[in-house]
Amino acid sequence: MSNLSDSTDEVQSFKFDAIAVIESPYREKFAIPRQPNLVSAAKGKLVLIGAANNHELVRDIEQFSHLWLLFVFHGTQAQGWKPLVRPPRLGGNKKTGVLATRSTFRPNPIGMSVVKLDKVVTTKQQTVLHISGLDLLDGTPIVDIKPYVPYSDAIINADAGFAQEQPDTALSVVFSEQAKMSLIQYEQRDSELALLIEQVLQQDPRPAYKQGKNDDKVYGMSLYDLNIQWQLTSFNTVLVLNITHVTQ
Ligand code: SAH
């Protein structure tokens, strides 16, 4: 399914322009955390574009430590959607209504994430919001930004069914000698690279059906322009094998 209706009725069909584009360390879907704030070391930028690239739109926004981002799942949009999906939290084999999940494959491919606002940088030409804790693919189009307001947005005793608790971050991460040497080299430009790799791998990016199981496959993931190879050495330990620069 793709089109919800063929209605051209203005009340039921809307056209929006992106107001910003995300710059993110996540250059591919694999290994992006499944929600924001699980990987605090992930830092990105919200680059305002078009008519929204005007510092007046973000005047006083620094008063808020966190922001809601509404965005388009542009990386999966073309794949359409189905009424039932298999959430990873249910092991990837039980079907649930799409609107009862945070799946990317939705009738309207709109995502929402709370991220931390670190600082606002404005030059004559460009307004940029520096953010962290993001779960967004590089290049994600943003359709709205709103302040996070805890008194209304945080409902402490809310029931969250199969997603009540934060997923276990059970994996321990160790670096090979070779990976440690690369870290020394790359940490000059990013002092939190080791922490970012560690936090991403702790989440166990493997498909849901592999979690909690031994696995001898060598995986590769990309962060910025780096390719990171890793492998499980026990059911709960990941070894980072090597970190190499990807030449384009
Ligand atoms: N916090 C959001 C997203 C949850 S799904 C929400 O609840 O709506 C999180 C997954 O979205 C990530 O694991 C990543 O694989 C995927 N994702 C992030 N940005 C994306 C994009 N631009 N296009 C497609 N998928 C994306």
CSV table of C-alpha atoms and ligand atoms in Angstrom, one decimal:
chain,number,residue,atom,x,y,z
A,1,MET,CA,0.0,0.0,0.0
A,2,SER,CA,1.2,3.5,-0.6
A,3,ASN,CA,-1.4,6.1,-1.3
A,4,LEU,CA,-3.9,6.4,1.4
A,5,SER,CA,-6.6,7.8,-0.9
A,6,ASP,CA,-6.6,9.5,-4.3
A,7,SER,CA,-8.3,12.4,-2.7
A,8,THR,CA,-7.3,15.8,-4.0
A,9,ASP,CA,-9.5,17.4,-1.4
A,10,GLU,CA,-7.4,20.1,0.3
A,11,VAL,CA,-8.6,19.2,3.7
A,12,GLN,CA,-7.3,15.7,3.5
A,13,SER,CA,-4.1,16.1,1.5
A,14,PHE,CA,-1.2,18.4,2.5
A,15,LYS,CA,2.0,19.5,1.0
A,16,PHE,CA,4.9,20.6,3.2
A,17,ASP,CA,8.4,21.7,2.5
A,18,ALA,CA,11.3,20.6,4.8
A,19,ILE,CA,12.5,23.4,7.1
A,20,ALA,CA,15.8,21.8,7.9
A,21,VAL,CA,18.1,18.9,7.0
A,22,ILE,CA,20.0,16.7,9.5
A,23,GLU,CA,23.7,16.1,9.5
A,24,SER,CA,24.2,12.8,11.4
A,25,PRO,CA,27.0,10.3,12.0
A,26,TYR,CA,24.6,7.6,10.9
A,27,ARG,CA,25.2,7.2,7.2
A,28,GLU,CA,23.1,4.0,6.8
A,29,LYS,CA,20.2,2.5,8.6
A,30,PHE,CA,22.1,-0.4,10.1
A,31,ALA,CA,23.1,0.3,13.7
A,32,ILE,CA,21.1,3.4,14.2
A,33,PRO,CA,19.6,3.1,17.7
A,34,ARG,CA,15.9,2.3,17.8
A,35,GLN,CA,15.0,5.4,19.7
A,36,PRO,CA,16.6,8.8,20.5
A,37,ASN,CA,18.6,9.3,23.7
A,38,LEU,CA,19.9,5.7,23.9
A,39,VAL,CA,23.2,6.9,22.4
A,40,SER,CA,24.0,10.3,24.0
A,41,ALA,CA,27.4,10.5,22.3
A,42,ALA,CA,25.7,10.8,18.9
A,43,LYS,CA,26.0,14.4,17.8
A,44,GLY,CA,24.4,16.0,14.8
A,45,LYS,CA,23.3,19.3,13.3
A,46,LEU,CA,20.0,20.7,12.2
A,47,VAL,CA,20.7,22.9,9.3
A,48,LEU,CA,17.8,25.3,8.6
A,49,ILE,CA,16.9,25.7,4.9
A,50,GLY,CA,14.9,27.9,2.6
A,51,ALA,CA,12.6,30.5,4.3
A,52,ALA,CA,13.3,28.8,7.6
A,53,ASN,CA,17.0,29.6,7.4
A,54,ASN,CA,16.5,32.7,9.5
A,55,HIS,CA,17.8,33.2,13.0
A,56,GLU,CA,14.5,34.8,14.0
A,57,LEU,CA,12.7,31.4,13.9
A,58,VAL,CA,14.9,30.1,16.7
A,59,ARG,CA,15.1,33.2,18.9
A,60,ASP,CA,14.9,32.1,22.6
A,61,ILE,CA,15.0,28.4,21.7
A,62,GLU,CA,18.2,27.9,23.9
A,63,GLN,CA,15.8,28.1,26.9
A,64,PHE,CA,14.8,24.6,26.1
A,65,SER,CA,17.2,21.7,26.7
A,66,HIS,CA,15.3,19.3,24.5
A,67,LEU,CA,13.4,19.6,21.2
A,68,TRP,CA,10.9,17.5,19.4
A,69,LEU,CA,11.8,16.9,15.8
A,70,LEU,CA,9.2,15.8,13.3
A,71,PHE,CA,10.7,14.3,10.2
A,72,VAL,CA,10.2,12.2,7.1
A,73,PHE,CA,11.5,8.7,7.0
A,74,HIS,CA,13.0,9.5,3.6
A,75,GLY,CA,15.2,6.4,3.6
A,76,THR,CA,12.3,3.9,3.8
A,77,GLN,CA,9.5,6.0,2.3
A,78,ALA,CA,9.6,4.3,-1.1
A,79,GLN,CA,9.0,0.9,0.5
A,80,GLY,CA,5.4,1.7,1.5
A,81,TRP,CA,3.6,0.3,4.5
A,82,LYS,CA,1.3,-2.6,5.7
A,83,PRO,CA,-1.3,-2.5,8.5
A,84,LEU,CA,0.6,-5.1,10.5
A,85,VAL,CA,4.3,-5.0,11.4
A,86,ARG,CA,6.7,-7.1,13.5
A,87,PRO,CA,8.3,-4.9,16.2
A,88,PRO,CA,11.9,-5.8,17.1
A,89,ARG,CA,10.9,-5.5,20.8
A,90,LEU,CA,8.6,-8.6,20.3
A,91,GLY,CA,11.5,-10.6,18.9
A,92,GLY,CA,10.6,-9.7,15.3
A,93,ASN,CA,8.1,-12.6,14.9
A,94,LYS,CA,4.8,-11.3,16.4
A,95,LYS,CA,2.6,-9.0,14.3
A,96,THR,CA,1.2,-5.8,15.8
A,97,GLY,CA,-0.9,-2.9,14.3
A,98,VAL,CA,1.4,-0.4,12.7
A,99,LEU,CA,-0.1,2.5,14.6
A,100,ALA,CA,0.7,0.6,17.9
A,101,THR,CA,4.4,0.8,17.1
A,102,ARG,CA,7.1,3.3,16.2
A,103,SER,CA,7.8,1.5,12.9
A,104,THR,CA,9.3,3.5,10.1
A,105,PHE,CA,6.8,1.9,7.6
A,106,ARG,CA,3.7,3.9,8.4
A,107,PRO,CA,0.8,5.2,6.3
A,108,ASN,CA,2.4,8.7,6.4
A,109,PRO,CA,6.2,8.2,6.8
A,110,ILE,CA,6.5,10.7,9.7
A,111,GLY,CA,8.9,10.2,12.6
A,112,MET,CA,9.3,12.1,15.9
A,113,SER,CA,12.3,12.2,18.2
A,114,VAL,CA,13.2,14.1,21.2
A,115,VAL,CA,16.8,15.3,21.0
A,116,LYS,CA,19.1,17.4,23.3
A,117,LEU,CA,19.8,20.9,22.1
A,118,ASP,CA,23.5,21.7,22.7
A,119,LYS,CA,23.8,25.1,21.1
A,120,VAL,CA,22.6,27.4,18.3
A,121,VAL,CA,25.2,28.7,15.9
A,122,THR,CA,24.2,31.6,13.6
A,123,THR,CA,26.3,33.2,10.9
A,124,LYS,CA,25.1,35.7,8.3
A,125,GLN,CA,24.2,32.9,5.9
A,126,GLN,CA,23.3,30.0,8.0
A,127,THR,CA,21.5,29.0,11.2
A,128,VAL,CA,22.4,25.6,12.7
A,129,LEU,CA,21.2,23.9,15.8
A,130,HIS,CA,23.7,21.5,17.3
A,131,ILE,CA,21.9,18.5,18.8
A,132,SER,CA,22.7,15.1,20.5
A,133,GLY,CA,21.1,11.8,21.3
A,134,LEU,CA,19.6,11.6,17.8
A,135,ASP,CA,18.4,8.4,16.1
A,136,LEU,CA,18.3,9.9,12.6
A,137,LEU,CA,19.8,9.0,9.3
A,138,ASP,CA,22.1,11.6,7.7
A,139,GLY,CA,20.1,13.8,5.3
A,140,THR,CA,16.8,13.3,7.1
A,141,PRO,CA,14.3,16.1,6.1
A,142,ILE,CA,12.8,17.9,9.1
A,143,VAL,CA,9.3,19.2,8.8
A,144,ASP,CA,8.9,20.8,12.2
A,145,ILE,CA,10.8,21.6,15.4
A,146,LYS,CA,9.1,22.2,18.7
A,147,PRO,CA,10.3,22.7,22.3
A,148,TYR,CA,10.0,19.7,24.6
A,149,VAL,CA,7.8,20.7,27.5
A,150,PRO,CA,8.1,18.2,30.4
A,151,TYR,CA,5.1,19.2,32.4
A,152,SER,CA,2.9,18.2,29.5
A,153,ASP,CA,5.0,15.9,27.4
A,154,ALA,CA,6.4,13.6,30.1
A,155,ILE,CA,3.8,11.3,31.6
A,156,ILE,CA,5.7,9.5,34.3
A,157,ASN,CA,3.2,6.6,35.0
A,158,ALA,CA,2.1,6.0,31.4
A,159,ASP,CA,1.6,2.4,30.3
A,160,ALA,CA,3.8,1.5,27.4
A,161,GLY,CA,2.9,-2.2,26.8
A,162,PHE,CA,5.7,-4.1,25.1
A,163,ALA,CA,8.0,-1.1,25.2
A,164,GLN,CA,7.6,-0.2,28.9
A,165,GLU,CA,11.3,-0.4,29.8
A,166,GLN,CA,14.4,0.8,27.9
A,167,PRO,CA,15.9,-2.2,26.1
A,168,ASP,CA,18.7,-4.0,27.9
A,169,THR,CA,22.1,-2.6,26.9
A,170,ALA,CA,23.7,-5.8,27.9
A,171,LEU,CA,26.6,-6.0,25.5
A,172,SER,CA,30.1,-5.1,26.7
A,173,VAL,CA,32.4,-3.6,24.2
A,174,VAL,CA,36.1,-4.1,23.9
A,175,PHE,CA,38.6,-2.8,21.3
A,176,SER,CA,41.3,-4.8,19.6
A,177,GLU,CA,44.9,-3.4,19.6
A,178,GLN,CA,44.4,-2.4,15.9
A,179,ALA,CA,41.1,-0.6,16.7
A,180,LYS,CA,42.8,1.2,19.6
A,181,MET,CA,45.5,2.5,17.3
A,182,SER,CA,42.9,3.8,14.9
A,183,LEU,CA,41.0,5.5,17.7
A,184,ILE,CA,44.1,7.5,18.7
A,185,GLN,CA,44.4,8.7,15.1
A,186,TYR,CA,40.7,9.6,14.7
A,187,GLU,CA,40.1,11.0,18.2
A,188,GLN,CA,42.0,14.1,17.3
A,189,ARG,CA,39.0,15.2,15.3
A,190,ASP,CA,36.3,13.6,17.5
A,191,SER,CA,37.2,13.1,21.1
A,192,GLU,CA,34.0,11.0,21.7
A,193,LEU,CA,34.4,8.5,18.9
A,194,ALA,CA,35.2,5.6,21.3
A,195,LEU,CA,32.2,6.4,23.4
A,196,LEU,CA,29.9,6.7,20.3
A,197,ILE,CA,31.1,3.3,19.0
A,198,GLU,CA,30.7,1.8,22.5
A,199,GLN,CA,27.2,3.1,23.0
A,200,VAL,CA,26.0,2.1,19.5
A,201,LEU,CA,27.3,-1.5,19.9
A,202,GLN,CA,25.9,-1.8,23.5
A,203,GLN,CA,22.5,-1.6,21.9
A,204,ASP,CA,23.2,-4.8,19.9
A,205,PRO,CA,22.4,-3.6,16.3
A,206,ARG,CA,21.9,-7.1,15.0
A,207,PRO,CA,18.5,-8.2,13.9
A,208,ALA,CA,16.1,-9.0,16.7
A,209,TYR,CA,16.2,-12.8,16.2
A,210,LYS,CA,19.9,-12.9,16.9
A,211,GLN,CA,19.8,-11.1,20.2
A,212,GLY,CA,21.1,-13.0,23.2
A,213,LYS,CA,22.6,-15.6,20.9
A,214,ASN,CA,26.2,-16.4,19.9
A,215,ASP,CA,27.2,-15.4,16.4
A,216,ASP,CA,30.5,-15.6,14.5
A,217,LYS,CA,29.6,-13.2,11.7
A,218,VAL,CA,31.8,-10.1,11.2
A,219,TYR,CA,29.6,-7.1,10.9
A,220,GLY,CA,30.4,-3.7,9.4
A,221,MET,CA,28.8,-0.4,10.3
A,222,SER,CA,29.4,3.1,9.2
A,223,LEU,CA,29.7,6.1,11.5
A,224,TYR,CA,30.7,9.4,9.8
A,225,ASP,CA,33.1,8.4,7.0
A,226,LEU,CA,34.4,5.4,9.0
A,227,ASN,CA,33.8,1.8,8.5
A,228,ILE,CA,33.8,-0.2,11.8
A,229,GLN,CA,34.1,-4.0,11.8
A,230,TRP,CA,33.0,-5.9,14.8
A,231,GLN,CA,32.2,-9.4,16.0
A,232,LEU,CA,30.7,-11.1,19.0
A,233,THR,CA,33.2,-13.0,21.1
A,234,SER,CA,30.6,-14.4,23.5
A,235,PHE,CA,26.9,-14.0,23.8
A,236,ASN,CA,27.3,-10.6,25.5
A,237,THR,CA,30.7,-9.2,24.4
A,238,VAL,CA,31.5,-7.4,21.2
A,239,LEU,CA,35.0,-7.0,19.9
A,240,VAL,CA,35.7,-4.0,17.7
A,241,LEU,CA,38.1,-5.5,15.1
A,242,ASN,CA,39.1,-2.4,13.1
A,243,ILE,CA,38.2,1.1,12.2
A,244,THR,CA,39.0,2.3,8.7
A,245,HIS,CA,38.4,5.4,6.6
A,246,VAL,CA,36.0,4.9,3.7
A,247,THR,CA,37.4,6.5,0.6
A,248,GLN,CA,34.5,7.8,-1.6
B,1,SAH,N1,12.0,8.2,17.2
B,1,SAH,C1,11.4,8.0,15.9
B,1,SAH,C2,12.1,6.8,15.1
B,1,SAH,C3,11.9,5.5,15.7
B,1,SAH,S1,12.4,4.2,14.6
B,1,SAH,C4,9.9,7.7,16.1
B,1,SAH,O1,9.6,7.1,17.1
B,1,SAH,O2,9.2,8.1,15.2
B,1,SAH,C5,14.1,4.5,14.7
B,1,SAH,C6,14.7,4.0,13.4
B,1,SAH,O3,14.4,4.9,12.4
B,1,SAH,C7,16.2,3.9,13.4
B,1,SAH,O4,16.6,2.7,13.9
B,1,SAH,C8,16.6,4.2,12.0
B,1,SAH,O5,16.9,2.9,11.4
B,1,SAH,C9,15.3,4.7,11.3
B,1,SAH,N2,15.5,6.0,10.7
B,1,SAH,C10,16.1,7.1,11.2
B,1,SAH,N3,16.0,8.1,10.3
B,1,SAH,C11,15.5,7.6,9.2
B,1,SAH,C12,15.2,8.1,7.9
B,1,SAH,N4,15.4,9.3,7.5
B,1,SAH,N5,14.6,7.2,7.0
B,1,SAH,C13,14.3,6.0,7.3
B,1,SAH,N6,14.6,5.4,8.5
B,1,SAH,C14,15.1,6.2,9.4
